[in-house]
Short mmCIF file of C-alpha atoms and ligand atoms in Angstrom, two decimals:
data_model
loop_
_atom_site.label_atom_id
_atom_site.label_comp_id
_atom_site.label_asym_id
_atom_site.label_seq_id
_atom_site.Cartn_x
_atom_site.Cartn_y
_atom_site.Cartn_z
CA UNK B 22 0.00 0.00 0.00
CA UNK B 23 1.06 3.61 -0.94
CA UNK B 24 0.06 6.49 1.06
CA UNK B 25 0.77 9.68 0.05
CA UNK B 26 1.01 12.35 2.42
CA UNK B 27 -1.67 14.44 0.43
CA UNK B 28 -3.86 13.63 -2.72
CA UNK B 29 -5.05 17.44 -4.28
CA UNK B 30 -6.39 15.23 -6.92
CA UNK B 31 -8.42 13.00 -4.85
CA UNK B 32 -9.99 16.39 -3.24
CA UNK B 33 -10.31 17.86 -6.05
CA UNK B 34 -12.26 14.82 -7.65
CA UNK B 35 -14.37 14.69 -4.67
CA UNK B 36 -16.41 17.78 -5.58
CA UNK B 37 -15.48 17.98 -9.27
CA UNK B 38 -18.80 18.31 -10.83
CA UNK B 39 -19.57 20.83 -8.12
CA UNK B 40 -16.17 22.72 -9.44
CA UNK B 41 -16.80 22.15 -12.72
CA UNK B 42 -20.00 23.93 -13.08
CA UNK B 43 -18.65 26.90 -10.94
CA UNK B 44 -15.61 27.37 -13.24
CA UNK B 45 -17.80 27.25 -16.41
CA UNK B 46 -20.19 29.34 -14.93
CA UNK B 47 -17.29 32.43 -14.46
CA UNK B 48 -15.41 31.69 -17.66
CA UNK B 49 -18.89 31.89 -19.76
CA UNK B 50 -19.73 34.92 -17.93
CA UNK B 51 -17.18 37.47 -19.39
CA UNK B 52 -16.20 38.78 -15.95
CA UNK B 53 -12.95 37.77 -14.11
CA UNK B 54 -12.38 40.13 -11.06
CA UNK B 55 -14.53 42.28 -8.77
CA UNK B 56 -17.44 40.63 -9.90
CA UNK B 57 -20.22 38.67 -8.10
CA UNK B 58 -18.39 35.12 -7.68
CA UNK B 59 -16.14 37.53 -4.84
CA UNK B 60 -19.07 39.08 -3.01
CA UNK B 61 -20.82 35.52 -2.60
CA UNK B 62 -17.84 34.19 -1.36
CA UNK B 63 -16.95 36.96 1.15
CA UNK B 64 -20.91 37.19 2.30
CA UNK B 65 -20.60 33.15 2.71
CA UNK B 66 -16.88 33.35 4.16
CA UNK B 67 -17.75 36.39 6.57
CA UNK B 68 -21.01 34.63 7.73
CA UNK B 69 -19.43 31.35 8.66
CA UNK B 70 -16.38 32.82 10.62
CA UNK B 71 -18.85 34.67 12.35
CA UNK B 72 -18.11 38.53 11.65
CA UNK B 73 -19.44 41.52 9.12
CA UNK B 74 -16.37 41.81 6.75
CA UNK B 75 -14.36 39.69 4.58
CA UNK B 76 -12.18 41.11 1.91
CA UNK B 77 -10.34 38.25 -0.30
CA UNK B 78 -7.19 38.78 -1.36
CA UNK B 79 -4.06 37.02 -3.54
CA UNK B 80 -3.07 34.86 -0.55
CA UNK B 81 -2.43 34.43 2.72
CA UNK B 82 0.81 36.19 3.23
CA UNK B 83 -0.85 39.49 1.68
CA UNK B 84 -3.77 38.97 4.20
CA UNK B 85 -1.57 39.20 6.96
CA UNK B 86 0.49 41.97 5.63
CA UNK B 87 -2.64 44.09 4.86
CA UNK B 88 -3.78 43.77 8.60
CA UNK B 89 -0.55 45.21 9.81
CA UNK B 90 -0.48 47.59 6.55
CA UNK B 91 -4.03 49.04 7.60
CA UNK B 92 -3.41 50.04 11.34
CA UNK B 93 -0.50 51.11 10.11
CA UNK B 94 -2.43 53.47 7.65
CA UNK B 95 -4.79 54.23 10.38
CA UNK B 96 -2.53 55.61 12.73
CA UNK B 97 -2.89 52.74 15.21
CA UNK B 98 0.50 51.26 14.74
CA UNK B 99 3.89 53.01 13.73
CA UNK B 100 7.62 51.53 12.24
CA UNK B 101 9.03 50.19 14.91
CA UNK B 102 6.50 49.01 17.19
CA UNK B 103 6.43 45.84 18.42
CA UNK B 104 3.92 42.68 17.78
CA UNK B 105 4.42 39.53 19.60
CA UNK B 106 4.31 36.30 17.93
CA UNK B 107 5.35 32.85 18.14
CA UNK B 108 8.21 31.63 17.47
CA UNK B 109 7.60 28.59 15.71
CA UNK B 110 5.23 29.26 13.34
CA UNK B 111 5.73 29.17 9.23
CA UNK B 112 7.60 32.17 8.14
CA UNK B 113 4.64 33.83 6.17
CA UNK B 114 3.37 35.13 9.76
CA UNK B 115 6.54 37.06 10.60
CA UNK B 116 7.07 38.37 7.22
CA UNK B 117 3.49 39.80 7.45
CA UNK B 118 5.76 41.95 10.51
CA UNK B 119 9.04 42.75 8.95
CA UNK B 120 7.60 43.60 5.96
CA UNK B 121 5.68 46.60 7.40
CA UNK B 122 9.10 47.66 9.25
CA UNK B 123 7.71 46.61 12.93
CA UNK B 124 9.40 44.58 14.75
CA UNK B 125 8.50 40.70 15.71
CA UNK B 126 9.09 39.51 19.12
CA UNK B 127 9.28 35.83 19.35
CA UNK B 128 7.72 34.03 21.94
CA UNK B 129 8.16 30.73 22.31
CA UNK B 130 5.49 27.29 22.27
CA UNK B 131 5.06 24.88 25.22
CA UNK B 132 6.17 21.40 23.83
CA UNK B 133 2.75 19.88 24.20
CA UNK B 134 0.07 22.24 22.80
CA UNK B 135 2.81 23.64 19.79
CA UNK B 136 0.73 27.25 20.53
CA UNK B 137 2.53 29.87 21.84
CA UNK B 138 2.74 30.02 25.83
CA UNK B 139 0.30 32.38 27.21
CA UNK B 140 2.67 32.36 30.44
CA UNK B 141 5.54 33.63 28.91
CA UNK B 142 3.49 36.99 26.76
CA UNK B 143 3.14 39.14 29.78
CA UNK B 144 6.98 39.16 30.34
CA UNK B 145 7.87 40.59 26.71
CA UNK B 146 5.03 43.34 26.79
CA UNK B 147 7.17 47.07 26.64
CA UNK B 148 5.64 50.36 26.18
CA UNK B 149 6.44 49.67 22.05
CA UNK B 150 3.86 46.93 22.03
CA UNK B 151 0.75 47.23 19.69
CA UNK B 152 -0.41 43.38 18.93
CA UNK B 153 -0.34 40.05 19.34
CA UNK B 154 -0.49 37.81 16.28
CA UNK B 155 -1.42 34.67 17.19
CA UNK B 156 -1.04 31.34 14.69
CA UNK B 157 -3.69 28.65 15.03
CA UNK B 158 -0.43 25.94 13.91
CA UNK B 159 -1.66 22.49 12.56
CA UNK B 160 -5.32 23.30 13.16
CA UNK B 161 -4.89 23.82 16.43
CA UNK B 162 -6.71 26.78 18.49
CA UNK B 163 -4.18 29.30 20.11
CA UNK B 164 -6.36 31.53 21.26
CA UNK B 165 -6.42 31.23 25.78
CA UNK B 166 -8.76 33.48 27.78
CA UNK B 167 -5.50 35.00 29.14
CA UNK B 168 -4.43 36.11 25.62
CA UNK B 169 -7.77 38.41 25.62
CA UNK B 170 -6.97 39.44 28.90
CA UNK B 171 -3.71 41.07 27.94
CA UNK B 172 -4.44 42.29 24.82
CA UNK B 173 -7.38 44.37 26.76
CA UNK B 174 -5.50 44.90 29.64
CA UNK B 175 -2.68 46.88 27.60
CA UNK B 176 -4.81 47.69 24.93
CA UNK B 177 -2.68 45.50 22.42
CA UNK B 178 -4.66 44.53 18.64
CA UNK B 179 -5.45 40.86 18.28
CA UNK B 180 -4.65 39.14 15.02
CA UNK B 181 -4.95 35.85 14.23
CA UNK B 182 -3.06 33.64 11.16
CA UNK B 183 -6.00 31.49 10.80
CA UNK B 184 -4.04 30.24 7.57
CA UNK B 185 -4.31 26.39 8.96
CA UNK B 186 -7.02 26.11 11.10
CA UNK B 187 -10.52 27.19 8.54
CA UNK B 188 -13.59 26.00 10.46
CA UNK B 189 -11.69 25.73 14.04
CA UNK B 190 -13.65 26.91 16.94
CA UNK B 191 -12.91 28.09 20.84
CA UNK B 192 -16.17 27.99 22.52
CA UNK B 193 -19.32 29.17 20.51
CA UNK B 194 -16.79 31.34 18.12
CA UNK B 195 -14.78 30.26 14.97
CA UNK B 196 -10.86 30.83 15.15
CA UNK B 197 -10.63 34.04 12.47
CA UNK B 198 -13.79 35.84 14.81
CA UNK B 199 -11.63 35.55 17.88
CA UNK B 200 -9.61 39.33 17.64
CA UNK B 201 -9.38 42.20 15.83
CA UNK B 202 -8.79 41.20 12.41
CA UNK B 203 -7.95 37.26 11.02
CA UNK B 204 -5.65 36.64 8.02
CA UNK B 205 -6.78 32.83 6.28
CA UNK B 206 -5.13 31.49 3.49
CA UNK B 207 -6.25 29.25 0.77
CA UNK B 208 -3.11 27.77 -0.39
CA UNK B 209 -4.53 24.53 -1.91
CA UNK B 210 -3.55 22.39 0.28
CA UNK B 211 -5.43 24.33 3.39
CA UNK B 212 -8.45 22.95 5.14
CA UNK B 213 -10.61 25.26 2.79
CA UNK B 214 -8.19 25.15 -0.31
CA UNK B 215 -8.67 26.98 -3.37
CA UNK B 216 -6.78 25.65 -7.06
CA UNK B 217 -4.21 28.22 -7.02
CA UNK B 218 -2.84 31.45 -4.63
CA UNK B 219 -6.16 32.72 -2.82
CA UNK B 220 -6.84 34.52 0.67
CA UNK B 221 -8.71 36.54 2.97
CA UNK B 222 -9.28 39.16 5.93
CA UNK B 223 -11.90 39.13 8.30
CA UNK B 224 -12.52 41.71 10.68
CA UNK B 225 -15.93 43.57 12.02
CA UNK B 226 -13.76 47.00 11.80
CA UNK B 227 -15.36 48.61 8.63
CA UNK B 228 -12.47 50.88 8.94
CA UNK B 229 -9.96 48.71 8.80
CA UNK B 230 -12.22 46.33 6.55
CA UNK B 231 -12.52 49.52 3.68
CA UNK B 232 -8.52 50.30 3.98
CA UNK B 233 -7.51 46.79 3.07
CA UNK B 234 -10.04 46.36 0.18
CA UNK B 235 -8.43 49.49 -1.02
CA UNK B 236 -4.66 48.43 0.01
CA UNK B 237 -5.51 45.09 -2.22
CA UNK B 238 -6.62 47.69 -5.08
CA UNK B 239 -3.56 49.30 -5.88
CA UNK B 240 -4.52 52.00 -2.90
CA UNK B 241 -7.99 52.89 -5.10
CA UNK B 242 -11.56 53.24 -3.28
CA UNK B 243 -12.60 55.12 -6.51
CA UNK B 244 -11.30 54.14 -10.02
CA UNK B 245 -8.43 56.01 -11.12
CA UNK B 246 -8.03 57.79 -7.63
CA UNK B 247 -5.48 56.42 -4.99
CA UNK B 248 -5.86 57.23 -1.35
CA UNK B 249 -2.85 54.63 -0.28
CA UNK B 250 0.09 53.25 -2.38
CA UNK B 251 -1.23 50.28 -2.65
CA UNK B 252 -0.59 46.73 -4.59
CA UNK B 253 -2.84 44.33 -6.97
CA UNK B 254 -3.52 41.58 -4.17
CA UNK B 255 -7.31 40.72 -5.43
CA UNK B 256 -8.75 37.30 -5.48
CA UNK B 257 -9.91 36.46 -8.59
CA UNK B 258 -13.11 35.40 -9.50
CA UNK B 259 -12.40 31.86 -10.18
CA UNK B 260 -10.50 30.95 -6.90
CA UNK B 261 -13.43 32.54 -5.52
CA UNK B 262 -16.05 30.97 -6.85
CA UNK B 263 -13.92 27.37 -6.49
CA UNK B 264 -13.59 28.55 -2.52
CA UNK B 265 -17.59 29.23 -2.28
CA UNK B 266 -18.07 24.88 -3.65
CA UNK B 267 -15.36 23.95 -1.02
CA UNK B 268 -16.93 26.15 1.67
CA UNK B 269 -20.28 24.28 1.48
CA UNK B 270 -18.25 21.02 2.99
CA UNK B 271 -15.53 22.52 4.82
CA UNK B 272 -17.86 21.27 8.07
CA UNK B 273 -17.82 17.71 6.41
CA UNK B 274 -13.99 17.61 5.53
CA UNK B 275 -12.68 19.11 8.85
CA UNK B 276 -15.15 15.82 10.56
CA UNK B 277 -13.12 13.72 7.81
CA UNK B 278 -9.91 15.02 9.73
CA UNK B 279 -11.29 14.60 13.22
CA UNK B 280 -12.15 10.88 12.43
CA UNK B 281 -8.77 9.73 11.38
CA UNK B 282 -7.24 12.23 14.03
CA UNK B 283 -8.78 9.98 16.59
CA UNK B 284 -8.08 6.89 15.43
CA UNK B 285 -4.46 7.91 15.53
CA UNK B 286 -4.90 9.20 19.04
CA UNK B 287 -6.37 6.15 19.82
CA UNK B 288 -4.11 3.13 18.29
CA UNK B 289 -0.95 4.93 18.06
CA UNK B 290 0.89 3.29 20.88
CA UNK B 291 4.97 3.36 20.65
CA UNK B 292 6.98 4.75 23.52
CA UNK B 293 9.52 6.22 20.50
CA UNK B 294 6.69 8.87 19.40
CA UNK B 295 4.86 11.54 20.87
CA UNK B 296 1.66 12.55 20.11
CA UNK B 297 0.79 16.17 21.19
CA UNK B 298 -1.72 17.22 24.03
CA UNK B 299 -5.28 16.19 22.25
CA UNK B 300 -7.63 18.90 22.47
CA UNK B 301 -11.54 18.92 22.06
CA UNK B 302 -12.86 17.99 18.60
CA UNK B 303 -13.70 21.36 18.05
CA UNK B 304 -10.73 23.39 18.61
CA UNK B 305 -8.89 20.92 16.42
CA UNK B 306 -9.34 20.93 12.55
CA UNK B 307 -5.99 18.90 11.86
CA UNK B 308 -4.72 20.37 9.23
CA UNK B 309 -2.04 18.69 9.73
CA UNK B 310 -1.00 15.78 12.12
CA UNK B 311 2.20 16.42 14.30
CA UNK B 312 4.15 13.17 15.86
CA UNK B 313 7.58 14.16 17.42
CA UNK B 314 10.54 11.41 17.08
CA UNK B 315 14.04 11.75 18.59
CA UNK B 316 15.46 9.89 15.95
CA UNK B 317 12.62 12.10 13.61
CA UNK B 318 14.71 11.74 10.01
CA UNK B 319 15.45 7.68 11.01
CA UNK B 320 11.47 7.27 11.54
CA UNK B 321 10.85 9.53 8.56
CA UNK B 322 12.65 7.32 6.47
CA UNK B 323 11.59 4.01 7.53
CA UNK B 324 7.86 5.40 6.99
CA UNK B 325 9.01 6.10 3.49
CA UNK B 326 10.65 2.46 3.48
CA UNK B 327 6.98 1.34 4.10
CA UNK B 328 5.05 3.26 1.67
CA UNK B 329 3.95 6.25 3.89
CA UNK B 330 5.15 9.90 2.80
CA UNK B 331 5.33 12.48 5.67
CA UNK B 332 6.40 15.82 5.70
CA UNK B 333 8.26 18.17 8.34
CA UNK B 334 6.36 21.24 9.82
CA UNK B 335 9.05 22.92 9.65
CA UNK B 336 12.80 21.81 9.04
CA UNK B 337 14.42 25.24 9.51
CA UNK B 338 12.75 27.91 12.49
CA UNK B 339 12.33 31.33 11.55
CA UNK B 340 15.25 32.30 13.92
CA UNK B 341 17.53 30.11 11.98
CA UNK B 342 16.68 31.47 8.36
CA UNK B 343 18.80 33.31 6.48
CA UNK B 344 16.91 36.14 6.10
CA UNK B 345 16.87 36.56 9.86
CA UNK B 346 20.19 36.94 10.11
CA UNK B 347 19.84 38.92 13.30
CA UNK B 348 18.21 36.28 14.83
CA UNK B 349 20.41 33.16 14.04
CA UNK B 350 22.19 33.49 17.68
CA UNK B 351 19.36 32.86 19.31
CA UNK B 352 18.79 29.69 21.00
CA UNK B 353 14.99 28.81 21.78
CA UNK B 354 14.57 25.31 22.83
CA UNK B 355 11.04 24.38 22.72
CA UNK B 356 11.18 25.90 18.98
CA UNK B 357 14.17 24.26 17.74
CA UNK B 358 13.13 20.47 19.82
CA UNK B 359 9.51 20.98 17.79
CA UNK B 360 11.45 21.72 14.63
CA UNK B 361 13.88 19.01 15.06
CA UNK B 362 11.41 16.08 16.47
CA UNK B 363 8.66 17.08 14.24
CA UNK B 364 7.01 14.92 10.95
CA UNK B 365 3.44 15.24 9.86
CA UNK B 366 1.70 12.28 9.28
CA UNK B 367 -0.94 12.10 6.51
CA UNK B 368 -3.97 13.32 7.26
CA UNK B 369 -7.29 15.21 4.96
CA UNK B 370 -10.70 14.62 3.94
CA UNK B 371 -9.84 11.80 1.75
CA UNK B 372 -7.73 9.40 3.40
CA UNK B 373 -9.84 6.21 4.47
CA UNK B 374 -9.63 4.20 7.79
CA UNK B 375 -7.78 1.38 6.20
CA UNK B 376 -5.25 3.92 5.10
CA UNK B 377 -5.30 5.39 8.48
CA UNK B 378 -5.14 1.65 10.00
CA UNK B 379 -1.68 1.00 7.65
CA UNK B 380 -0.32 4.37 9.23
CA UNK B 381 -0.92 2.94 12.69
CA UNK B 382 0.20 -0.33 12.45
CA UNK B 383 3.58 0.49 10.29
CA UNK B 384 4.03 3.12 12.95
CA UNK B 385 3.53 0.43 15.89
CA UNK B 386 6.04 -1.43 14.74
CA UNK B 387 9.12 0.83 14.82
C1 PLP G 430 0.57 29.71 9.33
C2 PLP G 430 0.56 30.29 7.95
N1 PLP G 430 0.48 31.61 7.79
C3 PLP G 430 0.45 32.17 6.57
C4 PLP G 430 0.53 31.42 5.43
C5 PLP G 430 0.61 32.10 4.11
O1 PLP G 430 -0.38 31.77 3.22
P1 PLP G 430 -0.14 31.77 1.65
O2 PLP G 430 0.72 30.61 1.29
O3 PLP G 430 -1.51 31.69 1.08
O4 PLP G 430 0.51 33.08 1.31
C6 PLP G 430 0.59 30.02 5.54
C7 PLP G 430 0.57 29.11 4.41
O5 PLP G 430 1.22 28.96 3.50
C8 PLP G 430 0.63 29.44 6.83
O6 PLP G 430 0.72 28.12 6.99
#
């Protein structure tokens, strides 16, 4: 048996005719951007993450840096200030920073929940402080009642990288409704994947909301006339109207997840891997399936060996990239022991129980 870590085609297939007629239905229409398929999709997208606005955008990286962009256009946050934000997390949330000339400060996970440590925020709070950008990693929620605290308490923005974690939920609220403003990506290989480069901001500022649909528009509120020096970041009407199929079973696919999530919690039993903390269903979309390994690139291999492809999530920290040279001094353990135990197992809407039962029992036997 061959398991691949991740079948696009498979998910694709799944709701092809459901694709199909959406594509045709934009191509035949003569109209390719700013057009209809987007405000469906945002009315949808907004609605289901539980807040008024959603702006789509080229991808997930833009979202974020249009969130920081915006308050920085709106007076709220200035070049230099500081937003904290974890350490291990994929690059794409502290670029979203650095690009906008503010300055990350990395705070580091706990070992078993992978989210940054609510414990350890307080401590790194200075008078240059303006946000908080948390990353719900793997699917997981990182949003604690102790991260709203301090963001009130010191009146610090909330933003969330919902890029992994579509359909996630702490309490009664989706992960993306949880602060100020939510960047979401729809790489195609996210929860809610669209067939190309595709994002999204939600926020219930309209302030904010209007500034980054005009950001995304070249800086333009009114054709011809630009308020901000903007970029071209839109979503086009395709990936959009691909994204509003996919949304319809993004509830159905994330339960897809949680099914072979548990069985994995449940018959993965070898005192060489470790599985991390398992949280309630619903703060858990698994977008991906962490297992930590001392001997990680050994197991990795003999997985291969058997016919199951994994992936690391993340080989190289953002402190240890080159183009944080600053940063490559720095020694952050929890970061670096995630980074160097970590492989993904496979895990998404279409992998079946038998597949899941092969991943179990190859993994047993190591
Ligand atoms: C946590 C996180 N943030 C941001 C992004 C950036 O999204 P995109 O690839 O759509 O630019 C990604 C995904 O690639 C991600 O995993």
């Amino acid at each position: 048996m061959q398991i691949p870590f991740l079948s696009l085609k498979s998910i694709t297939a799944k709701y092809f005719d459901e694709i199909k007629a959406a594509v045709e239905r934009v191509v035949l229409s003569g109209w390719y951007l700013q057009g209809k398929e987007n405000e469906t999709f945002e009315n949808n997208y907004a609605n289901y993450i539980g807040l008024k606005y959603c702006i789509g955008v080229a991808n997930g990286l833009d979202a974020l840096i249009w969130i920081v962009r915006a308050y920085k256009e709106l007076g709220v946050f200035n070049d230099g200030d500081e937003i904290i934000v974890p350490a291990n997390t994929y690059i794409a949330s502290i670029l979203a920073i650095t690009e906008n000339n503010l300055k990350p400060i990395l705070v580091e996970p706990t070992f078993d929940n992978l989210e940054i440590d609510d414990t350890k925020i307080k401590e790194r709070i200075t008078s240059k402080t303006k946000g908080i950008m948390i990353v719900h990693l793997y699917g997981r929620c990182a949003y604690t009642e102790k991260i709203g605290a301090l963001c009130k308490k010191y009146n610090l923005k909330l933003i969330e990288d919902n890029a992994q974690a579509h359909g996630c939920r702490f309490g009664d609220k989706r992960t993306g409704s949880l602060g100020d403003a939510a960047g979401h990506s729809f790489y195609p290989g996210k929860n809610l994947g669209a067939l190309g480069d595709a994002g999204a901001v939600t926020t219930d500022n309209q302030q904010l909301a209007e500034c980054i649909r005009a950001l995304a528009n070249y800086g333009s509120q009114k054709k011809y006339v630009f308020k901000y020096c903007g970029r071209n970041s839109r979503l086009d009407e395709i990936q959009a109207a691909v994204l509003d199929v996919k949304l319809k079973h993004l509830d159905e696919d994330n339960t897809c997840r949680q099914k072979i999530a548990a069985y994995y919690y449940e018959n993965i039993n070898n005192p060489k891997i470790t599985l991390p903390t398992r949280l309630g269903d619903a703060q858990n979309v698994y977008h991906l399936f962490p297992v930590f390994c001392e001997q990680r690139d050994d197991f990795q291999q003999y997985l291969k060996d058997n016919g199951i492809q994994t992936l690391i999530h993340y080989p190289i920290p953002p402190h240890k990239q080159e183009c944080y040279k600053d940063w490559n001094g720095i020694t952050l353990p929890t970061t670096e022991k995630i980074h160097n135990q970590e492989l993904s197992l496979p895990i998404s809407p279409v992998l079946t129980l038998d597949e899941a039962a092969e991943v179990v029992r190859v993994i047993n036997k190591y």
